[in-house]
Tab-separated table of C-alpha atoms in Angstrom:
chain	number	residue	atom	x	y	z
Z	5	SER	CA	77.633	-117.043	18.319
Z	6	ASP	CA	78.098	-120.782	17.966
Z	7	ASN	CA	80.062	-120.874	21.357
Z	8	VAL	CA	76.762	-118.931	22.681
Z	9	THR	CA	74.623	-121.646	21.101
Z	10	ALA	CA	76.737	-124.168	22.348
Z	11	GLN	CA	76.689	-122.775	26.111
Z	12	LEU	CA	72.884	-122.320	25.854
Z	13	ALA	CA	72.368	-125.899	24.570
Z	14	ALA	CA	74.845	-127.407	27.297
Z	15	SER	CA	72.609	-125.493	30.315
Z	16	ALA	CA	69.336	-126.410	28.954
Z	17	SER	CA	67.730	-128.691	31.576
Z	18	GLY	CA	65.758	-131.011	29.385
Z	19	PRO	CA	64.482	-132.034	26.056
Z	20	ASN	CA	60.980	-130.166	26.944
Z	21	ILE	CA	59.303	-128.303	23.811
Z	22	GLU	CA	58.795	-125.174	26.094
Z	23	ASP	CA	62.249	-124.897	27.553
Z	24	ARG	CA	63.628	-125.279	23.574
Z	25	LEU	CA	61.215	-122.507	22.677
Z	26	ASN	CA	62.296	-120.178	25.613
Z	27	LEU	CA	65.740	-120.933	24.927
Z	28	GLU	CA	65.626	-120.009	20.915
Z	29	LYS	CA	64.242	-117.078	21.886
Z	30	ILE	CA	66.951	-116.224	24.708
Z	31	LYS	CA	69.669	-117.180	21.990
Z	32	GLY	CA	68.002	-114.547	19.424
Z	33	ALA	CA	68.017	-112.063	22.040
Z	34	LEU	CA	71.491	-112.529	23.011
Z	35	GLY	CA	72.235	-112.129	19.329
Z	36	GLN	CA	71.202	-108.545	19.618
Z	37	LEU	CA	73.317	-107.717	22.499
Z	38	THR	CA	76.691	-106.191	22.221
Z	39	GLU	CA	79.391	-108.703	22.617
Z	40	GLU	CA	80.353	-106.938	25.922
Z	41	GLN	CA	76.825	-107.387	27.266
Z	42	SER	CA	76.115	-110.862	26.145
Z	43	ASN	CA	79.628	-112.142	27.192
Z	44	VAL	CA	78.570	-110.882	30.662
Z	45	ILE	CA	75.336	-112.684	30.644
Z	46	ILE	CA	76.787	-116.014	29.694
Z	47	PHE	CA	79.708	-115.892	32.399
Z	48	ARG	CA	77.300	-114.961	34.952
Z	49	PHE	CA	74.170	-117.008	34.085
Z	50	ILE	CA	75.434	-120.030	32.343
Z	51	ASN	CA	78.657	-120.209	33.577
Z	52	ASP	CA	77.750	-119.169	37.028
Z	53	LEU	CA	80.610	-116.550	37.691
Z	54	THR	CA	80.471	-114.003	40.158
Z	55	PRO	CA	80.877	-110.470	39.080
Z	56	MET	CA	84.633	-110.121	40.679
Z	57	GLU	CA	85.316	-113.154	38.408
Z	58	ILE	CA	84.271	-111.611	35.238
Z	59	ALA	CA	85.819	-108.612	36.197
Z	60	LEU	CA	89.037	-110.205	36.554
Z	61	ILE	CA	88.678	-112.091	32.813
Z	62	LEU	CA	87.364	-108.919	30.978
Z	63	ASN	CA	90.060	-106.394	32.631
Z	64	LYS	CA	87.225	-104.100	34.108
Z	65	SER	CA	86.167	-103.152	37.327
Z	66	GLU	CA	83.215	-105.290	39.381
Z	67	GLY	CA	81.222	-102.105	39.411
Z	68	ALA	CA	81.563	-101.705	35.477
Z	69	ILE	CA	80.531	-105.756	35.151
Z	70	ARG	CA	77.472	-105.084	37.485
Z	71	LEU	CA	76.611	-102.179	35.301
Z	72	ILE	CA	76.751	-103.871	31.841
Z	73	GLN	CA	75.039	-106.915	33.409
Z	74	HIS	CA	71.968	-104.642	34.731
Z	75	ARG	CA	71.994	-103.209	31.302
Z	76	ALA	CA	71.834	-106.147	29.539
Z	77	ILE	CA	69.034	-107.702	31.345
Z	78	ILE	CA	67.309	-104.215	30.604
Z	79	HIS	CA	67.854	-104.869	26.852
Z	80	LEU	CA	67.254	-108.642	26.943
Z	81	LYS	CA	63.577	-107.719	28.729
Z	82	GLN	CA	63.056	-105.266	25.902
Z	83	ILE	CA	63.788	-107.460	23.031
Z	84	LEU	CA	61.771	-110.445	24.854
Z	85	ASN	CA	58.814	-108.589	25.041
Z	86	GLN	CA	58.872	-106.978	21.537
Z	87	GLN	CA	59.072	-110.567	20.101
Z	88	GLU	CA	55.775	-111.378	22.324
Z	89	ASN	CA	54.058	-108.766	21.018
Z	90	LYS	CA	55.088	-109.233	17.493
Z	91	ASN	CA	53.830	-112.695	17.876
Z	92	GLY	CA	50.586	-111.755	19.618
Z	93	SER	CA	51.337	-113.903	22.721
């Protein structure tokens, strides 16, 4: 999880408060995914790797990586929507 924090912090584009708050929300949501899902999301969107590159790293097929990514994004959206509904935003 500390690695996730470091990766997200390194990818933050600036000190904008709103960006930092969004980053915190995403970081928290990533922590609720399976380890496999969060790894794929980090490799794909923070490290900017292709599904094929991720497949080689995780020793899975490219199709499996795409499926994990798809499910992870759906799960992230659900988590973030629940957070917004709780906060009344």
